[in-house]
């Protein structure tokens, strides 16, 4: 069958696609005996063929009848569709006729509905017109009789009714009524202004009694009139109310100067009380007249103070300026408690930003007991004690005028801080370095706490005065004296190093003297260095907090100009110098011992004993210095770790260099040096906790440096101990143990072994030939191979030495 023809599944062998007639016949007649049934099999097959023919014939005939039935069904369906289409058309025609009938029925109802709506609108408009005409007549009559109480209600109603006639302004009568209303409003405005002018003339005399009720009603009318009328009334009233103030506090008057600024605020307080008693009920409450009088007084006062301070700028002293600012900010705080600030919508006064809470020590209570921690002779009376109002809309409404003159305050703080630093220097010279205090660790110099307390007070005080350019100027002053403190108090008092170490001889070392002749820092000097280091660390952390706090206090636009990174770097330099001094001191104390090691006759050592005297001397110096340094740096543990790392990085290369100077070395001498090196390695690994009752695991970074460096020293000695015959084995052993491709290092090893120049020359040539190719991407000269050599490459003496070391440990 072709691929497109699908055959129903069947188990009959005749239906299989790979039907084979021969196989099928063989299956029917497998043996000769089975041929006896051939007639029976043929009859069965013929019967099967007849049945198949009958089935095929029935199917063919059925297909003929199906075609005829299909055509008949299609014709019936087409007839049904035609009938349905005809019924739908009939329904559509009937719907159109029904719609037409409904339109004819409702045509009259629609006309009646429009008529009703128009009639209602006409009646409403006529009523409004009647009300408008009557209202305008009544308004004109009441205006002439000054019946402001009735006018206030009537005018509002007339204005509301007039709004309904905006679309009828083309009608002459309506336009005429509108013009009469506007004329009445203008007349009322002029009349009310005239009444106020008559009641409060410019010369200051006031009418009493009856007019107050009339004026109270007039204010209600002014609420309905053009807002300019209300503003004019307020302006004239406040101007008349403050006219006396301008006369009393003229620039040429004695009371106008800053030392009597209290009198200005006392005057306005009396005036506000007087206003509340006499005129409090005359003006509507929503006018906030009391607040408006106070705000205008503040604007006038700021202008007057600015003018007089420009004229007499040379007479302004810091105490006088801070006194005036204190009184002014107190008055602004009083205004904030009394008024809401709703009349400040013009935006002339900006609300101060409230910094978010923080764990910064500079955010502690600014008015608490901390004020007693430091007393400055010239600044105690200078500091305003105004409480900081977190959300004061009146902040700066008057005190802004002092901002251009805050340079006087900045100069004063510059002078005070200069005197403070000088006092710190004098106190340090008089009292000397801090006493050693092992129990509490290295003491931070008390002067740095005093400095930052004073900084905090200056910052809080200046932020209350201004958060603009004066804060930037104060930051510059802070930077100046942070640097001075770092150099004068900290760096200036670091002990000076001395290079005289000639008092210790090799003989004295070999006799195991304690090495007291070495010029080294005393206990007091070591404690002083640690104290200066702790102080610098405290200053570094506090300076960072100071920078964050300054950025919170200053205006957002000026934040980028505050940067104390340079000062923090200065304290970091002091810390680094202090650590370097401690390292140099311990390093210098160990130098004579290392020198003695390099000058010993190692070829004459006959037997391996305990550790050599120079090792004992080095360990003695370490045990003397390190516990003192650790205890004094207990509060700054990370810097003690830095000290240990720097000492290891300095001592181990120096020890290896002195090791190279030990030449020639006998086999026994090399064994003794290897034992000494192992002893030093153990001491260095225990360096961070040496002499301490509490054993702590050394930092991994430090342990890695010690293991790497001292293992290199041990490998050098193992190479020296190895026999140089045969040369190939010796060179390969050197490359395997040290992994150092430098010919200089190999030359030093040969010198330590005491080989002759001729032997060295041939050995160097062999070394150059045996050098492996350098690994890609790095220099292998400084790397270490910590893998142990195989037994075949070690001599019996090396194995005996290792057993000896293990036995001693």
PDB file of C-alpha atoms in Angstrom, residues 172 196 228 240 277 337 374 381 396 413 437 471 489 494 605 677 785 801:
ATOM      1  CA  UNK A 172     -28.708  94.976  28.750  1.00  0.00           C
ATOM      2  CA  UNK A 196     -10.478 102.471  59.143  1.00  0.00           C
ATOM      3  CA  UNK A 228      -6.876  93.497  48.024  1.00  0.00           C
ATOM      4  CA  UNK A 240       0.067 102.211  62.172  1.00  0.00           C
ATOM      5  CA  UNK A 277      -7.214  93.417  74.958  1.00  0.00           C
ATOM      6  CA  UNK A 337       5.126  78.192  70.898  1.00  0.00           C
ATOM      7  CA  UNK A 374      35.291  71.377  79.883  1.00  0.00           C
ATOM      8  CA  UNK A 381      29.528  83.292  78.926  1.00  0.00           C
ATOM      9  CA  UNK A 396      15.888  82.538  61.348  1.00  0.00           C
ATOM     10  CA  UNK A 413      36.667  80.112  68.020  1.00  0.00           C
ATOM     11  CA  UNK A 437      48.621  51.391  83.328  1.00  0.00           C
ATOM     12  CA  UNK A 471      29.491  76.084  59.127  1.00  0.00           C
ATOM     13  CA  UNK A 489      50.557  66.773  70.667  1.00  0.00           C
ATOM     14  CA  UNK A 494      56.842  60.560  70.056  1.00  0.00           C
ATOM     15  CA  UNK A 605      81.324  24.015  66.757  1.00  0.00           C
ATOM     16  CA  UNK A 677      66.152  28.610  63.850  1.00  0.00           C
ATOM     17  CA  UNK A 785      58.675  24.629  48.350  1.00  0.00           C
ATOM     18  CA  UNK A 801      69.282  16.000  63.550  1.00  0.00           C
TER      19      UNK A 801
END
